[in-house]
Every structure is written in C-alpha cells, then in structure tokens.
Short mmCIF file of C-alpha atoms and ligand atoms in Angstrom, two decimals:
data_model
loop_
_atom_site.label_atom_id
_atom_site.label_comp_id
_atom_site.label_asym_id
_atom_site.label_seq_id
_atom_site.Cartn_x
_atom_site.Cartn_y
_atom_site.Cartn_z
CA UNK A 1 -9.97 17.96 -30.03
CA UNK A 2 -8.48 19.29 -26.97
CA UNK A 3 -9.89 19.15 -23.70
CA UNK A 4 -11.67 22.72 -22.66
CA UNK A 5 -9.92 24.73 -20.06
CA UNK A 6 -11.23 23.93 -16.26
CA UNK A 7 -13.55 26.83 -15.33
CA UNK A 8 -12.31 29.07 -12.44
CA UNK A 9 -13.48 28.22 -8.72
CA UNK A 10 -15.34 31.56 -8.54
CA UNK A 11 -17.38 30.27 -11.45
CA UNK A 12 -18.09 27.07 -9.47
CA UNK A 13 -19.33 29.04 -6.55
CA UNK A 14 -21.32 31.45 -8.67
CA UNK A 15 -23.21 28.18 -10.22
CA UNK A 16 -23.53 26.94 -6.88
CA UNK A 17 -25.92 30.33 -5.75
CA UNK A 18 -27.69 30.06 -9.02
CA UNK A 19 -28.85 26.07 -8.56
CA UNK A 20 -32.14 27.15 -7.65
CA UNK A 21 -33.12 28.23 -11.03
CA UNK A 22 -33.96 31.79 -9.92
CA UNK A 23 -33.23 35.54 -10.80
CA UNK A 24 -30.12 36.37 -9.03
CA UNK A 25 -28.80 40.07 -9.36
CA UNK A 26 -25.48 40.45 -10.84
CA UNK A 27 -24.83 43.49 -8.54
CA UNK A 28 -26.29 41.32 -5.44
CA UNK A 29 -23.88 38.43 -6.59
CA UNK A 30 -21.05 40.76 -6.84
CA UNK A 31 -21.53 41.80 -3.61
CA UNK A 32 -21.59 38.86 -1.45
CA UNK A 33 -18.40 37.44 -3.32
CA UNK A 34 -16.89 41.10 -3.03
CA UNK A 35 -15.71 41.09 -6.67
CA UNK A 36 -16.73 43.59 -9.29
CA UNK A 37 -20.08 43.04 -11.34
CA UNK A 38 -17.65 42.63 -14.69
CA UNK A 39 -15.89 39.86 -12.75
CA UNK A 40 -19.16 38.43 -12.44
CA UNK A 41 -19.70 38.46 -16.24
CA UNK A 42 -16.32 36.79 -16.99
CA UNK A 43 -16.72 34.14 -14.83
CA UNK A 44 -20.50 33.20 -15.91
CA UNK A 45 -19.47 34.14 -19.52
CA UNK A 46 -18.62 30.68 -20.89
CA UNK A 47 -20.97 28.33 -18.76
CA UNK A 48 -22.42 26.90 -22.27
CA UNK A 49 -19.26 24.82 -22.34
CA UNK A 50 -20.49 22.84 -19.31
CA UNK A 51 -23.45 22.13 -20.76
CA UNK A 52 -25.24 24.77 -18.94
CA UNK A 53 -27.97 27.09 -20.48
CA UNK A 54 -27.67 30.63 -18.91
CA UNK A 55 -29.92 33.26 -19.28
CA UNK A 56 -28.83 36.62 -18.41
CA UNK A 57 -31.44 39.74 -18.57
CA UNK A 58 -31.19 43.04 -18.24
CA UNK A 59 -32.64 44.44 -14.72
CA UNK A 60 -33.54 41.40 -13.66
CA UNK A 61 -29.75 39.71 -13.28
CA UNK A 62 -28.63 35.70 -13.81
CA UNK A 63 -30.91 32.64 -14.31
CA UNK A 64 -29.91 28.82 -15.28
CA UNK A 65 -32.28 27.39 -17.26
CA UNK A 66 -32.51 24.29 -15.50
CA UNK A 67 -32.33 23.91 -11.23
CA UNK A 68 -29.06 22.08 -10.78
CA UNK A 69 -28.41 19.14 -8.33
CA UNK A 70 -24.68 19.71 -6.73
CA UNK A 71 -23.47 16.59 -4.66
CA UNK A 72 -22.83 16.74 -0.83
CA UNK A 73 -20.80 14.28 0.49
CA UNK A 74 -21.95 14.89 3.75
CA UNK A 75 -25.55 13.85 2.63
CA UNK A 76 -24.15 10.78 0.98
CA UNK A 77 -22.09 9.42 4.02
CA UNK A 78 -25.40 10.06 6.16
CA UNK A 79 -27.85 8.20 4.00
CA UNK A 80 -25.15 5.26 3.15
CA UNK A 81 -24.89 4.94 7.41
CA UNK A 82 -23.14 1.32 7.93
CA UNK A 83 -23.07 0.93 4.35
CA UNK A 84 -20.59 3.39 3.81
CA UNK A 85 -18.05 1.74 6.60
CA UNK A 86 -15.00 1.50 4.66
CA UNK A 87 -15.90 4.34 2.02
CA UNK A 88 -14.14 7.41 1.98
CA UNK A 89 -16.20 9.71 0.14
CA UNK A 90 -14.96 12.98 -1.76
CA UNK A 91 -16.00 15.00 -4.25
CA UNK A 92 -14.55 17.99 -6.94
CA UNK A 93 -15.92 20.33 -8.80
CA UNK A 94 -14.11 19.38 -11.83
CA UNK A 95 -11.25 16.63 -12.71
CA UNK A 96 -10.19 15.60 -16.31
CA UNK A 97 -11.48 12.18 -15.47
CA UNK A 98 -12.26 10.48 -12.12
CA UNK A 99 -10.60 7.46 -13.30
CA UNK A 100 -7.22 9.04 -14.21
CA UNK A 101 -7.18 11.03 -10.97
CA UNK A 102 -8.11 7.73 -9.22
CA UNK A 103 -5.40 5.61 -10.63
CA UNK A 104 -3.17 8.24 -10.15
CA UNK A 105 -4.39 8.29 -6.04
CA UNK A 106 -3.79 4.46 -5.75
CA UNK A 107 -0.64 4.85 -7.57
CA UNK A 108 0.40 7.26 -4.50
CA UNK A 109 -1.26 5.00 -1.99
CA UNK A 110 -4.88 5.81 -1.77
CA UNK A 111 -6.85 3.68 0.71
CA UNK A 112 -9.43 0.83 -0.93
CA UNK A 113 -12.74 2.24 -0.50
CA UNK A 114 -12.01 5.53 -1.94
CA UNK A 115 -14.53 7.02 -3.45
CA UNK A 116 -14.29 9.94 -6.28
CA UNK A 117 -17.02 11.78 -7.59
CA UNK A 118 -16.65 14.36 -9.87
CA UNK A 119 -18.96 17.35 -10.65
CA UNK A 120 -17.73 17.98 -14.21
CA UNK A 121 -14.90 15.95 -16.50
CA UNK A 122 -12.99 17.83 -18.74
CA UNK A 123 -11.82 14.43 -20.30
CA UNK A 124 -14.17 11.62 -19.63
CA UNK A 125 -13.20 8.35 -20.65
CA UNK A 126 -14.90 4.89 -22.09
CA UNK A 127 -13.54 1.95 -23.09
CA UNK A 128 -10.44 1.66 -25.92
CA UNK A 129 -10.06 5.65 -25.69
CA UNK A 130 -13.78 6.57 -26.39
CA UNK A 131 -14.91 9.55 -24.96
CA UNK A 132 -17.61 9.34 -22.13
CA UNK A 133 -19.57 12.78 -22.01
CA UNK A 134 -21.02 14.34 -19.19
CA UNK A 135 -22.64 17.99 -18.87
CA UNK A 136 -22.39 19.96 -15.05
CA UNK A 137 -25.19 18.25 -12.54
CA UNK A 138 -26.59 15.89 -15.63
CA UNK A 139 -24.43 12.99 -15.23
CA UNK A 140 -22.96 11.21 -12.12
CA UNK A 141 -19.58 10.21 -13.11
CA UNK A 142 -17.77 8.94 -10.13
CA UNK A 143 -14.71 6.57 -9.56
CA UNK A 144 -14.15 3.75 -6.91
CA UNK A 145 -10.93 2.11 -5.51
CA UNK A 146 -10.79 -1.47 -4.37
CA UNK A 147 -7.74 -3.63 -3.25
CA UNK A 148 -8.31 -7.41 -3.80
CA UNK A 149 -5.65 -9.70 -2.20
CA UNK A 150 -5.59 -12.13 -5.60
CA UNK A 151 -4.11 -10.99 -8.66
CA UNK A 152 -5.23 -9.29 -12.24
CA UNK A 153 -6.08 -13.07 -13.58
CA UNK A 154 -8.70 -13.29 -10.15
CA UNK A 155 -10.46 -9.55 -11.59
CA UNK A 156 -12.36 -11.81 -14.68
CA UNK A 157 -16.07 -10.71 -15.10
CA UNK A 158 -15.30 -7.39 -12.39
CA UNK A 159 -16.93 -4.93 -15.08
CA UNK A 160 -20.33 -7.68 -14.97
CA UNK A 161 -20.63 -7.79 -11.18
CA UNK A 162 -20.46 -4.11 -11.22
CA UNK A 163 -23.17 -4.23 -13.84
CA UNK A 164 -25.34 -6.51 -11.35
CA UNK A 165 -24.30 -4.16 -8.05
CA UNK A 166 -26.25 -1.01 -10.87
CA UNK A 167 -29.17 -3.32 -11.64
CA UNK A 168 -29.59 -3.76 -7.81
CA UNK A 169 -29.18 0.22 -7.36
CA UNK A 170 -31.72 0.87 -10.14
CA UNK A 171 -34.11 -1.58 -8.67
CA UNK A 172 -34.00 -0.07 -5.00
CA UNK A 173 -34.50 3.08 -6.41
CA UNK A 174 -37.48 1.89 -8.31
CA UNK A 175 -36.45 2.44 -11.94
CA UNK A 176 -37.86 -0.51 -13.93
CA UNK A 177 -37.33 -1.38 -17.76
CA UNK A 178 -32.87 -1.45 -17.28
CA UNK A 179 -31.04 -4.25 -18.72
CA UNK A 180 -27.59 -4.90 -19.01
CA UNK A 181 -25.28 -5.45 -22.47
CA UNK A 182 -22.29 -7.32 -22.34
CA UNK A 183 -19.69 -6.84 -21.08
CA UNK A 184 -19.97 -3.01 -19.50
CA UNK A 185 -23.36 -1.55 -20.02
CA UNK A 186 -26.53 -0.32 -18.53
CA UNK A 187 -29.29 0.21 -20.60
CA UNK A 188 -32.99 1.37 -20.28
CA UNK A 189 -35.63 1.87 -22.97
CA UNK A 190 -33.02 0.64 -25.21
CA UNK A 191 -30.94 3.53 -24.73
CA UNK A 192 -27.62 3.83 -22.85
CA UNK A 193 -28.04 4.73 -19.20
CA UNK A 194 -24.62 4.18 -17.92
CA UNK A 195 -21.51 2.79 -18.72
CA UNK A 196 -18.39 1.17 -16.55
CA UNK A 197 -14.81 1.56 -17.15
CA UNK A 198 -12.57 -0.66 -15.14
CA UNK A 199 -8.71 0.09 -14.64
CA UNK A 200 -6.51 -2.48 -12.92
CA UNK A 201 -3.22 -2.07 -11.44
CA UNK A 202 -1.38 -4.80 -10.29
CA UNK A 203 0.91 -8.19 -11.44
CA UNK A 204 -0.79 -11.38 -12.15
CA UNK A 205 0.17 -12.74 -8.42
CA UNK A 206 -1.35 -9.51 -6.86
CA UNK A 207 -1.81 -7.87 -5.37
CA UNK A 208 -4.10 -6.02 -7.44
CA UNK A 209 -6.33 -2.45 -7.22
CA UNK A 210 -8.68 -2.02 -9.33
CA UNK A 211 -10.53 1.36 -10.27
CA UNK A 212 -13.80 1.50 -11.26
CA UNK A 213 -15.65 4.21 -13.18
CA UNK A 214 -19.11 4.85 -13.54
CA UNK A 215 -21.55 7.92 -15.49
CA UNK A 216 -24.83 7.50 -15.42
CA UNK A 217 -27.01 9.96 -17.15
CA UNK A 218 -29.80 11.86 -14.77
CA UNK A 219 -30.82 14.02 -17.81
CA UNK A 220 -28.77 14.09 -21.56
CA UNK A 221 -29.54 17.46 -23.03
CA UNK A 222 -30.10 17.78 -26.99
CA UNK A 223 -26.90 19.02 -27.79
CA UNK A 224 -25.04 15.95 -25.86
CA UNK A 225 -27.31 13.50 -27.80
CA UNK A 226 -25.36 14.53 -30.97
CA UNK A 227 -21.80 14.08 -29.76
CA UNK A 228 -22.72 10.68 -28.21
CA UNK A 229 -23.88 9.29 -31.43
CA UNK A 230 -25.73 6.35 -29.95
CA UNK A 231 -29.34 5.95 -28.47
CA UNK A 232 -28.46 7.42 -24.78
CA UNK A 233 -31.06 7.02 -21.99
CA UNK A 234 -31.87 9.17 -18.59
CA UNK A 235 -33.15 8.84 -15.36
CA UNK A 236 -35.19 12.23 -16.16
CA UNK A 237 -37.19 10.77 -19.32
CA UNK A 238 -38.62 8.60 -16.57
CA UNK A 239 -42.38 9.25 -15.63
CA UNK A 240 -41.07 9.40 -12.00
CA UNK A 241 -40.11 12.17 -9.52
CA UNK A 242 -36.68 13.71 -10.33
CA UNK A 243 -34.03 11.72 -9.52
CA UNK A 244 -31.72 12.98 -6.68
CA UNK A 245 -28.38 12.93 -7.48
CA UNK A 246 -27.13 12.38 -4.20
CA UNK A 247 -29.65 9.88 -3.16
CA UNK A 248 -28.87 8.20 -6.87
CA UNK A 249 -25.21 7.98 -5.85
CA UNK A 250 -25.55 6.64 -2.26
CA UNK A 251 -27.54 4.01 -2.97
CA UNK A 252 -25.16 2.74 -6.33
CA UNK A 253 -22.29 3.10 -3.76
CA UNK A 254 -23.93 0.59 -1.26
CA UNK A 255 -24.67 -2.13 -3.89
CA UNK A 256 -21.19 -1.68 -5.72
CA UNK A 257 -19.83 -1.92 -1.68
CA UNK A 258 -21.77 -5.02 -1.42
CA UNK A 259 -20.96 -6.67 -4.63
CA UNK A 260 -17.33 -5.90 -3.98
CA UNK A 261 -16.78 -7.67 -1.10
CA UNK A 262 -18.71 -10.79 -2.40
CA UNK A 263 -16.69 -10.54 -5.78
CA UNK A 264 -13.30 -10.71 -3.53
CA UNK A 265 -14.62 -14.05 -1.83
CA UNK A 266 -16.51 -15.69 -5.05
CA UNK A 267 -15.73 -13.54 -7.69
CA UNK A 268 -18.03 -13.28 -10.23
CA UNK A 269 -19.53 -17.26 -10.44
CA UNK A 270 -21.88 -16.53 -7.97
CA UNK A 271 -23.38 -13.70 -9.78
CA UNK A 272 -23.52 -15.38 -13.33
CA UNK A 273 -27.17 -16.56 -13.06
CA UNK A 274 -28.63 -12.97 -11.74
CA UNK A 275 -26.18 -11.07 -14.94
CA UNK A 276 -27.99 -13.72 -17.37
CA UNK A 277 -31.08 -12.63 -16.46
CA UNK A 278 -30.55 -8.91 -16.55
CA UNK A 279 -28.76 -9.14 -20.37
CA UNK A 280 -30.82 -7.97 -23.10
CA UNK A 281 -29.18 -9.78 -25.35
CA UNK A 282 -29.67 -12.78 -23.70
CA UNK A 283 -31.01 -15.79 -26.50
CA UNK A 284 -30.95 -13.24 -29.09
CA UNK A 285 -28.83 -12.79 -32.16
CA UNK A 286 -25.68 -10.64 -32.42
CA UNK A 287 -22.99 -9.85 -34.11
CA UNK A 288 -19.44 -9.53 -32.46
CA UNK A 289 -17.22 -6.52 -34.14
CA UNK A 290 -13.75 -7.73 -34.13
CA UNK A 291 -10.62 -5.28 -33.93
CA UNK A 292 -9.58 -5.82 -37.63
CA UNK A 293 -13.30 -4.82 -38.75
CA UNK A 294 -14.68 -8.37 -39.38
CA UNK A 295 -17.29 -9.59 -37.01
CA UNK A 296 -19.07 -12.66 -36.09
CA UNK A 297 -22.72 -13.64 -35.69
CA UNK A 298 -24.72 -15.98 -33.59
CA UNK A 299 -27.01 -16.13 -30.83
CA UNK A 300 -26.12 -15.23 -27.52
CA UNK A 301 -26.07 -18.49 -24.64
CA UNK A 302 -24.85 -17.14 -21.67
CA UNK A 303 -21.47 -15.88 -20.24
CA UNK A 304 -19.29 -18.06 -18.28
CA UNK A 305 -18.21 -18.34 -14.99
CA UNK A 306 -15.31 -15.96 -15.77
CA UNK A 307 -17.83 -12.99 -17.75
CA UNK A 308 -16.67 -14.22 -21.14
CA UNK A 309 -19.46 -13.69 -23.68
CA UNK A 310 -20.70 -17.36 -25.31
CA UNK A 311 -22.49 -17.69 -28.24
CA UNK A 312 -23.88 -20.22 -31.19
CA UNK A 313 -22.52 -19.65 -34.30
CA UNK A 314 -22.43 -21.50 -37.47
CA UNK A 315 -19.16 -23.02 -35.87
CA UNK A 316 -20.52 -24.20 -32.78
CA UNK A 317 -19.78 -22.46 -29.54
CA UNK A 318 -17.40 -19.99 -29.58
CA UNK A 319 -16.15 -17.72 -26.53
CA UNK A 320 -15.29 -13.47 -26.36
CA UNK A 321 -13.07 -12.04 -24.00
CA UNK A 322 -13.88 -8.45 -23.51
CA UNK A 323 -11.15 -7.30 -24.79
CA UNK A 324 -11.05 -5.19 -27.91
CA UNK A 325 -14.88 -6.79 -29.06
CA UNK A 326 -17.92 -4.78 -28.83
CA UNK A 327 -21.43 -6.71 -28.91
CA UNK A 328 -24.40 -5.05 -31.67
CA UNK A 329 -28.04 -6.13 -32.32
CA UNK A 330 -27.71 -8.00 -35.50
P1 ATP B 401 -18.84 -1.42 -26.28
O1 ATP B 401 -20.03 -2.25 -26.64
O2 ATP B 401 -17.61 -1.86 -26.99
O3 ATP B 401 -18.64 -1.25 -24.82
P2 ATP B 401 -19.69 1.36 -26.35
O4 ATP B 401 -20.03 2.23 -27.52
O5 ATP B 401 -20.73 1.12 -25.34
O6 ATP B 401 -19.15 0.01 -26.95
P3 ATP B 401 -17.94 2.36 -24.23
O7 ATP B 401 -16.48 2.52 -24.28
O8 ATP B 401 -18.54 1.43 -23.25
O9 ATP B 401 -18.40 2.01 -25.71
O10 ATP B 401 -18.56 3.80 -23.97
C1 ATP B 401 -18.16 4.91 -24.73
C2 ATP B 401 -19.27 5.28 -25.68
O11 ATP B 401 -20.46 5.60 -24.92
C3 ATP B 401 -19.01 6.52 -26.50
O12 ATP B 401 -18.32 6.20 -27.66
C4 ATP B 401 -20.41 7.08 -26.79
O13 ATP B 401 -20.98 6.48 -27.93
C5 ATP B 401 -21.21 6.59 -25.58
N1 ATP B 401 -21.42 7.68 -24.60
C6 ATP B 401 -20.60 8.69 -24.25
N2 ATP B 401 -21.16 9.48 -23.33
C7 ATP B 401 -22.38 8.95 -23.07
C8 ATP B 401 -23.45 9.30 -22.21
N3 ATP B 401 -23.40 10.35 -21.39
N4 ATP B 401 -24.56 8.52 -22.24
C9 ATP B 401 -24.66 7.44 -23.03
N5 ATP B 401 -23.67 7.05 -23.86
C10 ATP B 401 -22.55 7.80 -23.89
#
C-alpha cells in the first residue's frame, strides 16, 4: 500500500482554525485566508484520510467532530524550563516518519538533543518494517537524537531504559495501571499504549547516535483499531481529565532527558531492577516467536544487565536478544 499524499499547508492551517470543534463559515474561512470558498472545499475535502471526521453543513459552514490538540513548541520549551537545557525542540505538520527524517538530520549533522515531533506520519514505522499508525492530534509520535561517546555494542538495553524514562512520564502525569513488555512496549489495561523504535548509527568503537522514536496513543479512533490488529490502549479511555498533548510530551521529554544521560554513564544496569518491576510479563509464562516461525516457551526470570530477555524453559535458562523475537502471553 502506498503511502497517502501529504495534505497541502493551506489544509493544515484550515484544521488549525477549526481545532475548537465549532461552526466555522466556509465564506468567513475563505476570507481571512483570501482564497476562494471552492478552494476551501478542496483543501478540507479529503481530511478523512487523517483520521479526521468532518462535518460540513449547509448554512451553517465547517465543524470537526472532535476538538483537536495541535503542539506548540513554545509551550513545551516553557513547561520543560531547565529540563529542556540541551533540547532543541521542533515540530511539523506532517513527515513520512520522524525517525527517517531524524536519521536523515544526524546523518547531515544534527545536534544531540534534537527533538522531532511530528503532527501527522504519512509512513510511521515499528519494529522489522511494521507499520506504526497514527491519526492527526490522536497520537504523539515524536523522534529524539542522542550522541553517546561509546559505541553500538555500549547501546544494549537503550529501547528498556527508554521504556523506564515512559513509566516515569506516565507516573508524573498520574496515569496508573501501565506496564511495560519486553523489549519495546508500553502497555495499559492490557492494551498497547505506546511503542519505541530505536535507530543507531554508528561503528562498534563509536561514536554512536542513536534515534529514538516514540507514539503514544491520546485517543485510537474505531477505524484505527482495525488496521492495528492488536488490543491498542489510550490516554482518553482513562477516567481522567483529557490528556494535553503538549503537557503529555514535555513531561516524556524530561524523563527520556534524564534517563539519557544516566544511560550514557551506567547504561542500562542501573535501571534493571526498576524495568523488572514495571514488566507484565514478569514470572509469567510466554512464548518467544522465532524468525523461522517456531517459538519457545517458559517463564519469564528477569532481563539481564544488558536488556536481554531470560527465561526457564524445559532446557534450563535460556537468553533472547531483541533482535528479530517478539514476546506473546502463552
Ligand atoms: P514486538 O513484540 O515484536 O515488539 P509488536 O507487534 O509490538 O511486536 P512493534 O514493531 O513494536 O511490534 O510495533 C508495531 C505494531 O504495533 C504494529 O504491527 C501494530 O500491531 C501495532 N500498532 C501500530 N500502531 C499502533 C497504535 N497507534 N497503537 C497501538 N499499537 C499500534
């Protein structure tokens, strides 16, 4: 399938007046972005594709069906203060995938500490070429460099740290009931809340950069559900106050700082004990899908030092590198 065409800026702007979840006009719109009222049309005409519901009625003009959250990076930096020494925050209305655009960045020199956030991914990415999906103002998928001084074979159990840096967000911002599954997801309720894709650069003597990419779901419409094919969690489902995106993102950006520099000191050793006790697996069996189909079942001790997986099986102890193996319930 390929990926849908990026929608005009005009179309971006447009969305941007209607966030409120209001009437607006379609003459009044047409006005203040001097543009005719057919323009107007075209550019609103295919918002369904961003996951968007649009409702457009006679007399009475444009309405989303939903308020939508945009980011402000001005908003971030301010509620980060000190934290966000170091960050350099940007965001876009629409990339194929903040990863790709960030690895290309670092490629081209890109500062550690850069920080990509994207509004809506035309091509979002998970692990081994899955496809991450994200609808407009739904999902926070953003991307973070980071330059470590040590080499690719220093960057073992990154993806877990940057699981524990999420748990610590999702505590501050008082969401209880996440856990995390080996090696690179968030859960809550038993659902998926957010995943982490990491993409290194570098040689094994390093230097290395490292790019990390996180979407976490603030609300998964219906129709998303379907192409995700697995139980998918939100922030929204939550008997709490809406989320705020921004706030949301400012506060995973300060523990994900934090962890960061700790991980370039200790790596992820240090961390080991507080990633036990977050995994929901943790004492329970699994099974261990292998690349060639097969898979292996035990129950899950512990991970090691470096973030590989270890569990009991009717072998005795046997260890998982991330690599190409995915952890399931048994
Ligand atoms: P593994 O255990 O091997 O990591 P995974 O299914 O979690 O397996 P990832 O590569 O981590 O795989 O993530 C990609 C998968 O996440 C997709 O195949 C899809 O099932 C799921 N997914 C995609 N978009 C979302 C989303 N917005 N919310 C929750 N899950 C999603």
């Amino acid at each position: 399938m390929s990926a849908p065409d990026a929608p005009k800026p005009l179309t971006f702007a447009l969305l941007r007046r209607l966030a409120d979840g209001e009437f607006h006009s379609g003459e009044v719109l047409a006005r203040q972005f001097g543009v005719t009222r057919a323009t107007v049309c075209n550019a609103l005409h295919d918002v369904g594709h961003l996951g968007l519901t649009l409702y457009s009625v006679r007399g009475r003009g444009y309405r989303l069906a939903r308020p939508l959250q945009w980011l402000d990076a001005a908003l971030i930096r301010s509620s980060l203060g000190a934290a966000g020494d170091g960050l350099h925050i940007e965001i876009l209305d629409h990339a194929s995938s903040s990863n790709a655009l960030l690895l290309q960045r670092s490629s081209q020199g890109a500062p550690g500490g850069t920080v990509l956030a994207v509004e809506w991914q035309t091509a979002g990415r998970g692990r081994l070429g899955r496809t991450w999906h994200s609808g407009l103002g739904d999902t926070l998928t953003f991307s973070v460099l980071w330059r470590f001084g040590g080499g690719l074979a220093t960057l073992s159990g990154l993806s877990l740290a940057v699981g524990v840096a999420m748990m610590r967000a999702l505590h501050e911002l008082g969401i209880a009931g996440a856990g995390l599954k080996w090696p690179n997801d968030v859960l809550l309720n038993n659902g998926k809340l957010a995943g982490i894709l990491i993409e290194a650069q570098g040689d094994m003597l390093g230097p290395s950069a490292v790019v990390i990419g996180i979407g976490l779901n603030l609300t998964v419409p219906e129709a998303m559900r379907e192409l995700i094919g697995q139980p998918a969690s939100d922030l929204t489902s939550l008997d709490m106050p809406q989320a705020e995106r921004n706030q949301v993102l400012a506060v995973s950006l300060k523990h994900l700082a934090a962890v960061l520099h700790g991980f370039s000191h200790g790596g992820f050793a240090p961390l080991r004990d507080e990633w036990e006790r977050h995994h929901v697996f943790q004492g329970r069996m699994v099974k261990m899908l292998m690349p060639d189909g097969s898979h292996v079942s035990g129950t899950v001790l512990g991970v090691t030092d470096d973030g590989v997986l270890r569990l009991l099986t009717g072998q005795g102890e046997q260890l998982f590198n991330a690599g190409e193996v995915s952890l399931r319930s048994a």
